[in-house]
């Protein structure tokens, strides 16, 4: 079975659907390998302007496959360390894509599954989606950069409560807490997300990529760093064909048609 469905749309948006609905899209070795190949392909593809990740069926992603954790053999810490590092890096490679990435959290996002969503630039959740990181209740230390992503996205207070108590949030509360960008009623989530993705994909590619670089790691550390970066990056876009097109489109009151230059 294809555990990762890739849908390339005409508007430059690629939708990746985790596809193991009967196991709530938990991450198996097979799905992880498909993810690795797909993300590597998307990195090289200049026609891609925005990537959306979602889950098939009722869940977004229930995290690491529990049967793998239960059945693991005689591997010791060094072997497991290598294995886990490879697993984390493969999934979090979505954060290395130069184009904007969006998680459409259609249902439960648990453990590594929530971390995958938080590694995206924008996270839209169904109001009823259940979000939690119950590592310690499973006897596990957090993984998949949970101890980086949660405090970074929602602040250390939210991270502490979610990681130490295992408390679940619904999408609506997660939006209020700043853990997700916005919540929508479940039935309209995909329509809303595809609209946002399409509009994002239509923006000037070079300006968008540079903006993403500027915001990586939570934005610049100080005002001077921001000014030094912007006084270089903005002139790069000022000399681009895209800016000429953007200004013409605004003058002519039409939608811009950006290339890649
Ligand atoms: C290294 C990484 C570590 C981590 O990521 S730690 C976190 C691990 N994940 C979890 O602890 C999540 C466990 N799953 C759940 O809490 C629930 O599921 C959900 C909230 C995601 C969804 O609930 P509902 O819709 O009621 O489904 P259901 O009846 O619990 O599950 C349906 C089938 O899916 C299997 N399943 C669910 N999650 C996983 C998983 N993570 N790995 C493997 N199988 C999973 C179940 O066992 C069951 O199977 P059957 O129909 O045969 O009873």
PDB file of C-alpha atoms and ligand atoms in Angstrom:
ATOM      1  CA  UNK A   1       0.000   0.000   0.000  1.00  0.00           C
ATOM      2  CA  UNK A   2       1.110   3.542  -0.727  1.00  0.00           C
ATOM      3  CA  UNK A   3       1.636   4.940   2.763  1.00  0.00           C
ATOM      4  CA  UNK A   4       2.267   8.441   1.467  1.00  0.00           C
ATOM      5  CA  UNK A   5       0.066   9.889  -1.265  1.00  0.00           C
ATOM      6  CA  UNK A   6       1.550  12.762  -3.272  1.00  0.00           C
ATOM      7  CA  UNK A   7      -0.884  15.069  -5.101  1.00  0.00           C
ATOM      8  CA  UNK A   8       0.685  17.694  -7.372  1.00  0.00           C
ATOM      9  CA  UNK A   9      -1.805  20.433  -8.135  1.00  0.00           C
ATOM     10  CA  UNK A  10      -1.746  22.900 -11.037  1.00  0.00           C
ATOM     11  CA  UNK A  11      -1.220  25.896  -8.727  1.00  0.00           C
ATOM     12  CA  UNK A  12       2.234  24.758  -7.535  1.00  0.00           C
ATOM     13  CA  UNK A  13       0.846  23.260  -4.331  1.00  0.00           C
ATOM     14  CA  UNK A  14       1.852  19.692  -3.448  1.00  0.00           C
ATOM     15  CA  UNK A  15      -0.343  17.855  -0.949  1.00  0.00           C
ATOM     16  CA  UNK A  16       1.285  15.006   0.988  1.00  0.00           C
ATOM     17  CA  UNK A  17      -1.214  12.697   2.674  1.00  0.00           C
ATOM     18  CA  UNK A  18      -0.031  10.227   5.319  1.00  0.00           C
ATOM     19  CA  UNK A  19      -2.013   7.180   4.340  1.00  0.00           C
ATOM     20  CA  UNK A  20      -2.427   4.490   6.968  1.00  0.00           C
ATOM     21  CA  UNK A  21      -5.845   5.493   8.260  1.00  0.00           C
ATOM     22  CA  UNK A  22      -6.548   2.148   9.953  1.00  0.00           C
ATOM     23  CA  UNK A  23      -3.481   2.755  12.173  1.00  0.00           C
ATOM     24  CA  UNK A  24      -4.189   6.485  12.448  1.00  0.00           C
ATOM     25  CA  UNK A  25      -1.280   7.253  10.085  1.00  0.00           C
ATOM     26  CA  UNK A  26       1.396   6.133  12.525  1.00  0.00           C
ATOM     27  CA  UNK A  27       4.935   6.380  11.171  1.00  0.00           C
ATOM     28  CA  UNK A  28       6.309   3.031   9.998  1.00  0.00           C
ATOM     29  CA  UNK A  29       9.716   2.319   8.447  1.00  0.00           C
ATOM     30  CA  UNK A  30       8.028   2.059   5.046  1.00  0.00           C
ATOM     31  CA  UNK A  31       6.267   5.410   5.371  1.00  0.00           C
ATOM     32  CA  UNK A  32       9.485   6.978   6.657  1.00  0.00           C
ATOM     33  CA  UNK A  33      11.398   5.793   3.583  1.00  0.00           C
ATOM     34  CA  UNK A  34       8.678   7.095   1.237  1.00  0.00           C
ATOM     35  CA  UNK A  35       8.785  10.409   3.100  1.00  0.00           C
ATOM     36  CA  UNK A  36      12.589  10.595   2.721  1.00  0.00           C
ATOM     37  CA  UNK A  37      12.430  10.072  -1.040  1.00  0.00           C
ATOM     38  CA  UNK A  38       9.495  12.442  -1.512  1.00  0.00           C
ATOM     39  CA  UNK A  39      11.014  15.320   0.449  1.00  0.00           C
ATOM     40  CA  UNK A  40      14.352  14.872  -1.374  1.00  0.00           C
ATOM     41  CA  UNK A  41      12.464  15.092  -4.693  1.00  0.00           C
ATOM     42  CA  UNK A  42      10.543  18.200  -3.618  1.00  0.00           C
ATOM     43  CA  UNK A  43      13.784  19.952  -2.616  1.00  0.00           C
ATOM     44  CA  UNK A  44      15.018  19.703  -6.200  1.00  0.00           C
ATOM     45  CA  UNK A  45      11.732  20.659  -7.841  1.00  0.00           C
ATOM     46  CA  UNK A  46      11.584  24.356  -8.762  1.00  0.00           C
ATOM     47  CA  UNK A  47       7.925  24.113  -9.826  1.00  0.00           C
ATOM     48  CA  UNK A  48       6.836  23.440  -6.258  1.00  0.00           C
ATOM     49  CA  UNK A  49       5.722  26.621  -4.473  1.00  0.00           C
ATOM     50  CA  UNK A  50       4.019  25.308  -1.322  1.00  0.00           C
ATOM     51  CA  UNK A  51       3.739  21.938   0.431  1.00  0.00           C
ATOM     52  CA  UNK A  52       0.733  20.820   2.496  1.00  0.00           C
ATOM     53  CA  UNK A  53       0.845  17.813   4.842  1.00  0.00           C
ATOM     54  CA  UNK A  54      -2.304  16.102   6.075  1.00  0.00           C
ATOM     55  CA  UNK A  55      -3.597  12.694   7.145  1.00  0.00           C
ATOM     56  CA  UNK A  56      -6.017  10.253   5.543  1.00  0.00           C
ATOM     57  CA  UNK A  57      -9.123   9.331   7.525  1.00  0.00           C
ATOM     58  CA  UNK A  58      -9.880  10.550  11.024  1.00  0.00           C
ATOM     59  CA  UNK A  59      -6.349  11.337  12.274  1.00  0.00           C
ATOM     60  CA  UNK A  60      -3.467  13.554  11.207  1.00  0.00           C
ATOM     61  CA  UNK A  61      -0.724  11.297  12.600  1.00  0.00           C
ATOM     62  CA  UNK A  62      -0.606   9.168  15.755  1.00  0.00           C
ATOM     63  CA  UNK A  63       3.191   9.374  15.926  1.00  0.00           C
ATOM     64  CA  UNK A  64       5.708   6.559  15.985  1.00  0.00           C
ATOM     65  CA  UNK A  65       4.300   3.122  15.275  1.00  0.00           C
ATOM     66  CA  UNK A  66       3.662   1.584  18.690  1.00  0.00           C
ATOM     67  CA  UNK A  67       4.113  -1.974  17.447  1.00  0.00           C
ATOM     68  CA  UNK A  68       7.689  -1.123  16.443  1.00  0.00           C
ATOM     69  CA  UNK A  69       8.393   0.232  19.934  1.00  0.00           C
ATOM     70  CA  UNK A  70       6.829  -2.839  21.523  1.00  0.00           C
ATOM     71  CA  UNK A  71       8.565  -5.372  19.294  1.00  0.00           C
ATOM     72  CA  UNK A  72      12.033  -3.899  19.006  1.00  0.00           C
ATOM     73  CA  UNK A  73      14.681  -6.566  19.322  1.00  0.00           C
ATOM     74  CA  UNK A  74      18.052  -6.619  21.018  1.00  0.00           C
ATOM     75  CA  UNK A  75      19.222  -3.190  19.888  1.00  0.00           C
ATOM     76  CA  UNK A  76      21.110  -1.285  22.573  1.00  0.00           C
ATOM     77  CA  UNK A  77      21.416   2.448  23.121  1.00  0.00           C
ATOM     78  CA  UNK A  78      24.064   3.095  20.391  1.00  0.00           C
ATOM     79  CA  UNK A  79      22.047   1.316  17.686  1.00  0.00           C
ATOM     80  CA  UNK A  80      18.791   2.903  18.797  1.00  0.00           C
ATOM     81  CA  UNK A  81      20.445   6.304  18.916  1.00  0.00           C
ATOM     82  CA  UNK A  82      21.504   6.010  15.278  1.00  0.00           C
ATOM     83  CA  UNK A  83      18.104   4.726  14.308  1.00  0.00           C
ATOM     84  CA  UNK A  84      16.187   7.466  16.113  1.00  0.00           C
ATOM     85  CA  UNK A  85      18.435  10.243  14.821  1.00  0.00           C
ATOM     86  CA  UNK A  86      17.843   9.020  11.261  1.00  0.00           C
ATOM     87  CA  UNK A  87      14.100   8.777  11.910  1.00  0.00           C
ATOM     88  CA  UNK A  88      13.872  12.318  13.361  1.00  0.00           C
ATOM     89  CA  UNK A  89      16.036  13.858  10.646  1.00  0.00           C
ATOM     90  CA  UNK A  90      14.094  12.182   7.867  1.00  0.00           C
ATOM     91  CA  UNK A  91      10.730  13.498   9.042  1.00  0.00           C
ATOM     92  CA  UNK A  92      12.004  16.937  10.067  1.00  0.00           C
ATOM     93  CA  UNK A  93      13.637  17.418   6.665  1.00  0.00           C
ATOM     94  CA  UNK A  94      10.350  19.110   5.800  1.00  0.00           C
ATOM     95  CA  UNK A  95      11.742  22.083   7.743  1.00  0.00           C
ATOM     96  CA  UNK A  96      14.615  22.309   5.235  1.00  0.00           C
ATOM     97  CA  UNK A  97      12.340  22.886   2.248  1.00  0.00           C
ATOM     98  CA  UNK A  98      12.804  26.405   0.896  1.00  0.00           C
ATOM     99  CA  UNK A  99       9.122  26.812   0.051  1.00  0.00           C
ATOM    100  CA  UNK A 100       6.393  27.443   2.655  1.00  0.00           C
ATOM    101  CA  UNK A 101       5.030  24.320   4.323  1.00  0.00           C
ATOM    102  CA  UNK A 102       1.591  23.943   5.881  1.00  0.00           C
ATOM    103  CA  UNK A 103       0.224  21.240   8.186  1.00  0.00           C
ATOM    104  CA  UNK A 104      -3.510  20.607   7.879  1.00  0.00           C
ATOM    105  CA  UNK A 105      -4.164  18.829  11.176  1.00  0.00           C
ATOM    106  CA  UNK A 106      -7.422  17.114  10.296  1.00  0.00           C
ATOM    107  CA  UNK A 107      -7.560  14.962  13.435  1.00  0.00           C
ATOM    108  CA  UNK A 108      -5.405  13.545  16.228  1.00  0.00           C
ATOM    109  CA  UNK A 109      -1.754  14.631  16.167  1.00  0.00           C
ATOM    110  CA  UNK A 110       0.147  12.667  18.792  1.00  0.00           C
ATOM    111  CA  UNK A 111       3.820  12.581  19.829  1.00  0.00           C
ATOM    112  CA  UNK A 112       6.062  12.589  16.778  1.00  0.00           C
ATOM    113  CA  UNK A 113       2.941  13.339  14.700  1.00  0.00           C
ATOM    114  CA  UNK A 114       2.391  16.667  16.470  1.00  0.00           C
ATOM    115  CA  UNK A 115       6.111  17.453  16.098  1.00  0.00           C
ATOM    116  CA  UNK A 116       5.817  16.876  12.345  1.00  0.00           C
ATOM    117  CA  UNK A 117       3.008  19.437  12.223  1.00  0.00           C
ATOM    118  CA  UNK A 118       4.977  21.931  14.331  1.00  0.00           C
ATOM    119  CA  UNK A 119       7.956  21.630  11.988  1.00  0.00           C
ATOM    120  CA  UNK A 120       5.819  23.223   9.257  1.00  0.00           C
ATOM    121  CA  UNK A 121       5.703  26.999   8.770  1.00  0.00           C
ATOM    122  CA  UNK A 122       1.943  27.198   9.250  1.00  0.00           C
ATOM    123  CA  UNK A 123      -0.273  24.823  11.208  1.00  0.00           C
ATOM    124  CA  UNK A 124      -4.042  24.811  10.688  1.00  0.00           C
ATOM    125  CA  UNK A 125      -6.085  22.431  12.816  1.00  0.00           C
ATOM    126  CA  UNK A 126      -9.623  21.147  12.879  1.00  0.00           C
ATOM    127  CA  UNK A 127     -11.308  22.661  15.955  1.00  0.00           C
ATOM    128  CA  UNK A 128     -11.925  19.176  17.387  1.00  0.00           C
ATOM    129  CA  UNK A 129      -8.497  17.699  16.565  1.00  0.00           C
ATOM    130  CA  UNK A 130      -6.736  16.254  19.616  1.00  0.00           C
ATOM    131  CA  UNK A 131      -3.120  17.389  20.056  1.00  0.00           C
ATOM    132  CA  UNK A 132      -0.848  15.788  22.629  1.00  0.00           C
ATOM    133  CA  UNK A 133       2.701  14.621  23.343  1.00  0.00           C
ATOM    134  CA  UNK A 134       2.264  11.735  25.803  1.00  0.00           C
ATOM    135  CA  UNK A 135       5.873  10.549  25.714  1.00  0.00           C
ATOM    136  CA  UNK A 136       6.435  10.312  29.457  1.00  0.00           C
ATOM    137  CA  UNK A 137       3.196   8.413  30.040  1.00  0.00           C
ATOM    138  CA  UNK A 138       4.565   5.804  27.615  1.00  0.00           C
ATOM    139  CA  UNK A 139       7.834   5.643  29.560  1.00  0.00           C
ATOM    140  CA  UNK A 140       9.664   7.579  26.859  1.00  0.00           C
ATOM    141  CA  UNK A 141      11.744  10.724  26.810  1.00  0.00           C
ATOM    142  CA  UNK A 142      10.333  13.137  24.200  1.00  0.00           C
ATOM    143  CA  UNK A 143      11.723  12.772  20.695  1.00  0.00           C
ATOM    144  CA  UNK A 144      11.324  14.268  17.213  1.00  0.00           C
ATOM    145  CA  UNK A 145      12.591  17.623  18.561  1.00  0.00           C
ATOM    146  CA  UNK A 146       9.574  17.990  20.867  1.00  0.00           C
ATOM    147  CA  UNK A 147      11.766  19.771  23.435  1.00  0.00           C
ATOM    148  CA  UNK A 148      12.779  22.292  20.749  1.00  0.00           C
ATOM    149  CA  UNK A 149       9.576  22.679  18.742  1.00  0.00           C
ATOM    150  CA  UNK A 150       6.994  23.049  21.507  1.00  0.00           C
ATOM    151  CA  UNK A 151       8.762  25.807  23.487  1.00  0.00           C
ATOM    152  CA  UNK A 152       9.763  27.527  20.260  1.00  0.00           C
ATOM    153  CA  UNK A 153       6.243  27.570  18.845  1.00  0.00           C
ATOM    154  CA  UNK A 154       4.068  27.975  21.941  1.00  0.00           C
ATOM    155  CA  UNK A 155       6.429  29.040  24.729  1.00  0.00           C
ATOM    156  CA  UNK A 156       8.050  27.086  27.509  1.00  0.00           C
ATOM    157  CA  UNK A 157       4.966  27.196  29.767  1.00  0.00           C
ATOM    158  CA  UNK A 158       2.779  25.385  27.235  1.00  0.00           C
ATOM    159  CA  UNK A 159       5.654  22.997  26.454  1.00  0.00           C
ATOM    160  CA  UNK A 160       6.114  22.163  30.131  1.00  0.00           C
ATOM    161  CA  UNK A 161       2.454  21.436  30.668  1.00  0.00           C
ATOM    162  CA  UNK A 162       2.069  19.332  27.550  1.00  0.00           C
ATOM    163  CA  UNK A 163       5.322  17.406  27.966  1.00  0.00           C
ATOM    164  CA  UNK A 164       5.251  16.908  31.756  1.00  0.00           C
ATOM    165  CA  UNK A 165       1.544  16.212  32.250  1.00  0.00           C
ATOM    166  CA  UNK A 166       0.670  14.830  28.820  1.00  0.00           C
ATOM    167  CA  UNK A 167      -2.431  17.041  28.671  1.00  0.00           C
ATOM    168  CA  UNK A 168      -4.227  17.058  25.333  1.00  0.00           C
ATOM    169  CA  UNK A 169      -5.495  20.219  23.684  1.00  0.00           C
ATOM    170  CA  UNK A 170      -8.213  20.480  21.071  1.00  0.00           C
ATOM    171  CA  UNK A 171      -7.435  22.448  17.934  1.00  0.00           C
ATOM    172  CA  UNK A 172      -9.516  25.446  19.057  1.00  0.00           C
ATOM    173  CA  UNK A 173      -7.601  25.747  22.356  1.00  0.00           C
ATOM    174  CA  UNK A 174      -4.286  25.139  20.588  1.00  0.00           C
ATOM    175  CA  UNK A 175      -5.005  28.157  18.359  1.00  0.00           C
ATOM    176  CA  UNK A 176      -5.655  30.333  21.414  1.00  0.00           C
ATOM    177  CA  UNK A 177      -2.458  29.039  23.046  1.00  0.00           C
ATOM    178  CA  UNK A 178      -0.420  29.803  19.919  1.00  0.00           C
ATOM    179  CA  UNK A 179       0.454  26.143  19.369  1.00  0.00           C
ATOM    180  CA  UNK A 180      -1.256  26.198  15.975  1.00  0.00           C
ATOM    181  CA  UNK A 181      -1.719  29.126  13.624  1.00  0.00           C
ATOM    182  CA  UNK A 182      -5.520  28.909  13.411  1.00  0.00           C
ATOM    183  CA  UNK A 183      -8.352  26.414  13.848  1.00  0.00           C
ATOM    184  CA  UNK A 184     -11.229  25.816  11.446  1.00  0.00           C
ATOM    185  CA  UNK A 185     -14.343  23.633  11.632  1.00  0.00           C
ATOM    186  CA  UNK A 186     -13.258  20.161  10.529  1.00  0.00           C
ATOM    187  CA  UNK A 187     -15.492  20.096   7.472  1.00  0.00           C
ATOM    188  CA  UNK A 188     -13.984  23.289   6.032  1.00  0.00           C
ATOM    189  CA  UNK A 189     -10.332  22.700   7.067  1.00  0.00           C
ATOM    190  CA  UNK A 190      -9.039  21.376   3.740  1.00  0.00           C
ATOM    191  CA  UNK A 191     -10.873  24.001   1.674  1.00  0.00           C
ATOM    192  CA  UNK A 192      -9.446  26.746   3.866  1.00  0.00           C
ATOM    193  CA  UNK A 193      -5.929  25.289   3.818  1.00  0.00           C
ATOM    194  CA  UNK A 194      -5.877  24.732   0.066  1.00  0.00           C
ATOM    195  CA  UNK A 195      -7.014  28.340  -0.432  1.00  0.00           C
ATOM    196  CA  UNK A 196      -4.231  29.616   1.832  1.00  0.00           C
ATOM    197  CA  UNK A 197      -1.706  27.321   0.129  1.00  0.00           C
ATOM    198  CA  UNK A 198      -2.775  28.470  -3.325  1.00  0.00           C
ATOM    199  CA  UNK A 199      -2.471  32.154  -2.405  1.00  0.00           C
ATOM    200  CA  UNK A 200       0.932  31.504  -0.796  1.00  0.00           C
ATOM    201  CA  UNK A 201       2.105  29.608  -3.872  1.00  0.00           C
ATOM    202  CA  UNK A 202       1.109  32.554  -6.062  1.00  0.00           C
ATOM    203  CA  UNK A 203       3.500  34.960  -4.269  1.00  0.00           C
ATOM    204  CA  UNK A 204       6.915  35.832  -5.677  1.00  0.00           C
ATOM    205  CA  UNK A 205       9.100  32.732  -5.189  1.00  0.00           C
ATOM    206  CA  UNK A 206      12.437  34.393  -4.470  1.00  0.00           C
ATOM    207  CA  UNK A 207      10.971  36.917  -2.043  1.00  0.00           C
ATOM    208  CA  UNK A 208       9.081  34.099  -0.329  1.00  0.00           C
ATOM    209  CA  UNK A 209      12.166  31.890  -0.008  1.00  0.00           C
ATOM    210  CA  UNK A 210      14.237  34.731   1.386  1.00  0.00           C
ATOM    211  CA  UNK A 211      11.491  35.613   3.872  1.00  0.00           C
ATOM    212  CA  UNK A 212      11.435  32.018   5.042  1.00  0.00           C
ATOM    213  CA  UNK A 213      15.200  32.110   5.596  1.00  0.00           C
ATOM    214  CA  UNK A 214      14.842  35.367   7.563  1.00  0.00           C
ATOM    215  CA  UNK A 215      12.229  33.830   9.864  1.00  0.00           C
ATOM    216  CA  UNK A 216      13.987  30.485  10.316  1.00  0.00           C
ATOM    217  CA  UNK A 217      14.802  29.893  13.954  1.00  0.00           C
ATOM    218  CA  UNK A 218      12.219  32.434  15.095  1.00  0.00           C
ATOM    219  CA  UNK A 219      13.468  35.567  13.340  1.00  0.00           C
ATOM    220  CA  UNK A 220      16.594  37.636  13.807  1.00  0.00           C
ATOM    221  CA  UNK A 221      18.152  37.868  17.259  1.00  0.00           C
ATOM    222  CA  UNK A 222      18.367  41.668  17.280  1.00  0.00           C
ATOM    223  CA  UNK A 223      17.409  44.779  15.307  1.00  0.00           C
ATOM    224  CA  UNK A 224      20.807  45.211  13.724  1.00  0.00           C
ATOM    225  CA  UNK A 225      20.878  41.636  12.467  1.00  0.00           C
ATOM    226  CA  UNK A 226      17.442  42.194  10.896  1.00  0.00           C
ATOM    227  CA  UNK A 227      18.559  45.428   9.228  1.00  0.00           C
ATOM    228  CA  UNK A 228      21.752  43.875   7.877  1.00  0.00           C
ATOM    229  CA  UNK A 229      19.855  40.912   6.425  1.00  0.00           C
ATOM    230  CA  UNK A 230      17.003  43.006   4.999  1.00  0.00           C
ATOM    231  CA  UNK A 231      19.345  45.581   3.459  1.00  0.00           C
ATOM    232  CA  UNK A 232      20.841  42.732   1.454  1.00  0.00           C
ATOM    233  CA  UNK A 233      17.789  40.560   0.787  1.00  0.00           C
ATOM    234  CA  UNK A 234      15.460  43.395  -0.226  1.00  0.00           C
ATOM    235  CA  UNK A 235      17.845  44.707  -2.911  1.00  0.00           C
ATOM    236  CA  UNK A 236      18.123  41.142  -4.243  1.00  0.00           C
ATOM    237  CA  UNK A 237      14.372  41.190  -4.848  1.00  0.00           C
ATOM    238  CA  UNK A 238      14.505  44.789  -6.145  1.00  0.00           C
ATOM    239  CA  UNK A 239      16.664  43.571  -9.017  1.00  0.00           C
ATOM    240  CA  UNK A 240      14.367  40.620  -9.800  1.00  0.00           C
ATOM    241  CA  UNK A 241      11.957  40.211 -12.689  1.00  0.00           C
ATOM    242  CA  UNK A 242       9.395  39.273 -10.061  1.00  0.00           C
ATOM    243  CA  UNK A 243       9.367  42.800  -8.627  1.00  0.00           C
ATOM    244  CA  UNK A 244       8.775  44.294 -12.076  1.00  0.00           C
ATOM    245  CA  UNK A 245       5.882  41.869 -12.531  1.00  0.00           C
ATOM    246  CA  UNK A 246       4.534  42.540  -9.028  1.00  0.00           C
ATOM    247  CA  UNK A 247       4.522  46.310  -9.552  1.00  0.00           C
ATOM    248  CA  UNK A 248       3.004  45.998 -13.055  1.00  0.00           C
ATOM    249  CA  UNK A 249       0.246  43.738 -11.765  1.00  0.00           C
ATOM    250  CA  UNK A 250      -0.549  46.167  -8.982  1.00  0.00           C
ATOM    251  CA  UNK A 251      -0.653  49.094 -11.427  1.00  0.00           C
ATOM    252  CA  UNK A 252      -2.821  47.166 -13.878  1.00  0.00           C
ATOM    253  CA  UNK A 253      -5.079  45.827 -11.097  1.00  0.00           C
ATOM    254  CA  UNK A 254      -4.547  42.195 -12.045  1.00  0.00           C
ATOM    255  CA  UNK A 255      -3.075  39.116 -10.377  1.00  0.00           C
ATOM    256  CA  UNK A 256       0.710  38.826 -10.780  1.00  0.00           C
ATOM    257  CA  UNK A 257       2.231  35.911 -12.682  1.00  0.00           C
ATOM    258  CA  UNK A 258       5.595  35.206 -11.124  1.00  0.00           C
ATOM    259  CA  UNK A 259       8.322  33.116 -12.689  1.00  0.00           C
ATOM    260  CA  UNK A 260      11.404  32.057 -10.796  1.00  0.00           C
ATOM    261  CA  UNK A 261      13.678  34.983 -11.468  1.00  0.00           C
TER     262      UNK A 261
HETATM  263  C1  LIG B   1       9.407   7.532  18.447  1.00  0.00           C
HETATM  264  C2  LIG B   1       8.090   8.189  18.465  1.00  0.00           C
HETATM  265  C3  LIG B   1       7.310   8.118  19.595  1.00  0.00           C
HETATM  266  C4  LIG B   1       5.979   8.714  19.611  1.00  0.00           C
HETATM  267  O1  LIG B   1       5.502   9.294  18.664  1.00  0.00           O
HETATM  268  S1  LIG B   1       5.155   8.553  21.093  1.00  0.00           S
HETATM  269  C5  LIG B   1       3.458   8.703  20.676  1.00  0.00           C
HETATM  270  C6  LIG B   1       2.919   7.382  20.168  1.00  0.00           C
HETATM  271  N1  LIG B   1       1.541   7.520  19.803  1.00  0.00           N
HETATM  272  C7  LIG B   1       0.504   7.321  20.635  1.00  0.00           C
HETATM  273  O2  LIG B   1       0.640   7.042  21.816  1.00  0.00           O
HETATM  274  C8  LIG B   1      -0.874   7.436  20.028  1.00  0.00           C
HETATM  275  C9  LIG B   1      -1.707   6.207  20.288  1.00  0.00           C
HETATM  276  N2  LIG B   1      -2.991   6.339  19.629  1.00  0.00           N
HETATM  277  C10 LIG B   1      -4.012   7.060  20.120  1.00  0.00           C
HETATM  278  O3  LIG B   1      -3.929   7.699  21.150  1.00  0.00           O
HETATM  279  C11 LIG B   1      -5.310   6.994  19.377  1.00  0.00           C
HETATM  280  O4  LIG B   1      -5.238   5.927  18.480  1.00  0.00           O
HETATM  281  C12 LIG B   1      -5.640   8.266  18.561  1.00  0.00           C
HETATM  282  C13 LIG B   1      -5.971   9.414  19.534  1.00  0.00           C
HETATM  283  C14 LIG B   1      -4.498   8.660  17.644  1.00  0.00           C
HETATM  284  C15 LIG B   1      -6.897   7.987  17.690  1.00  0.00           C
HETATM  285  O5  LIG B   1      -7.938   7.464  18.471  1.00  0.00           O
HETATM  286  P1  LIG B   1      -9.111   6.613  17.755  1.00  0.00           P
HETATM  287  O6  LIG B   1      -9.556   7.334  16.556  1.00  0.00           O
HETATM  288  O7  LIG B   1     -10.120   6.311  18.814  1.00  0.00           O
HETATM  289  O8  LIG B   1      -8.428   5.293  17.238  1.00  0.00           O
HETATM  290  P2  LIG B   1      -8.017   3.950  18.043  1.00  0.00           P
HETATM  291  O9  LIG B   1      -9.199   3.070  18.146  1.00  0.00           O
HETATM  292  O10 LIG B   1      -7.300   4.283  19.300  1.00  0.00           O
HETATM  293  O11 LIG B   1      -6.931   3.330  17.048  1.00  0.00           O
HETATM  294  C16 LIG B   1      -7.330   2.757  15.823  1.00  0.00           C
HETATM  295  C17 LIG B   1      -6.293   1.706  15.474  1.00  0.00           C
HETATM  296  O12 LIG B   1      -5.058   2.366  15.231  1.00  0.00           O
HETATM  297  C18 LIG B   1      -4.046   1.795  16.041  1.00  0.00           C
HETATM  298  N3  LIG B   1      -3.078   2.831  16.387  1.00  0.00           N
HETATM  299  C19 LIG B   1      -3.329   4.068  16.850  1.00  0.00           C
HETATM  300  N4  LIG B   1      -2.205   4.735  17.061  1.00  0.00           N
HETATM  301  C20 LIG B   1      -1.186   3.898  16.709  1.00  0.00           C
HETATM  302  C21 LIG B   1       0.230   4.006  16.716  1.00  0.00           C
HETATM  303  N5  LIG B   1       0.838   5.141  17.108  1.00  0.00           N
HETATM  304  N6  LIG B   1       0.941   2.948  16.309  1.00  0.00           N
HETATM  305  C22 LIG B   1       0.340   1.827  15.890  1.00  0.00           C
HETATM  306  N7  LIG B   1      -1.001   1.649  15.883  1.00  0.00           N
HETATM  307  C23 LIG B   1      -1.739   2.682  16.283  1.00  0.00           C
HETATM  308  C24 LIG B   1      -4.790   1.275  17.264  1.00  0.00           C
HETATM  309  O13 LIG B   1      -4.045   0.271  17.915  1.00  0.00           O
HETATM  310  C25 LIG B   1      -6.064   0.745  16.652  1.00  0.00           C
HETATM  311  O14 LIG B   1      -5.803  -0.523  16.110  1.00  0.00           O
HETATM  312  P3  LIG B   1      -6.960  -1.665  16.158  1.00  0.00           P
HETATM  313  O15 LIG B   1      -8.051  -1.162  15.266  1.00  0.00           O
HETATM  314  O16 LIG B   1      -6.301  -2.897  15.629  1.00  0.00           O
HETATM  315  O17 LIG B   1      -7.403  -1.805  17.566  1.00  0.00           O
END
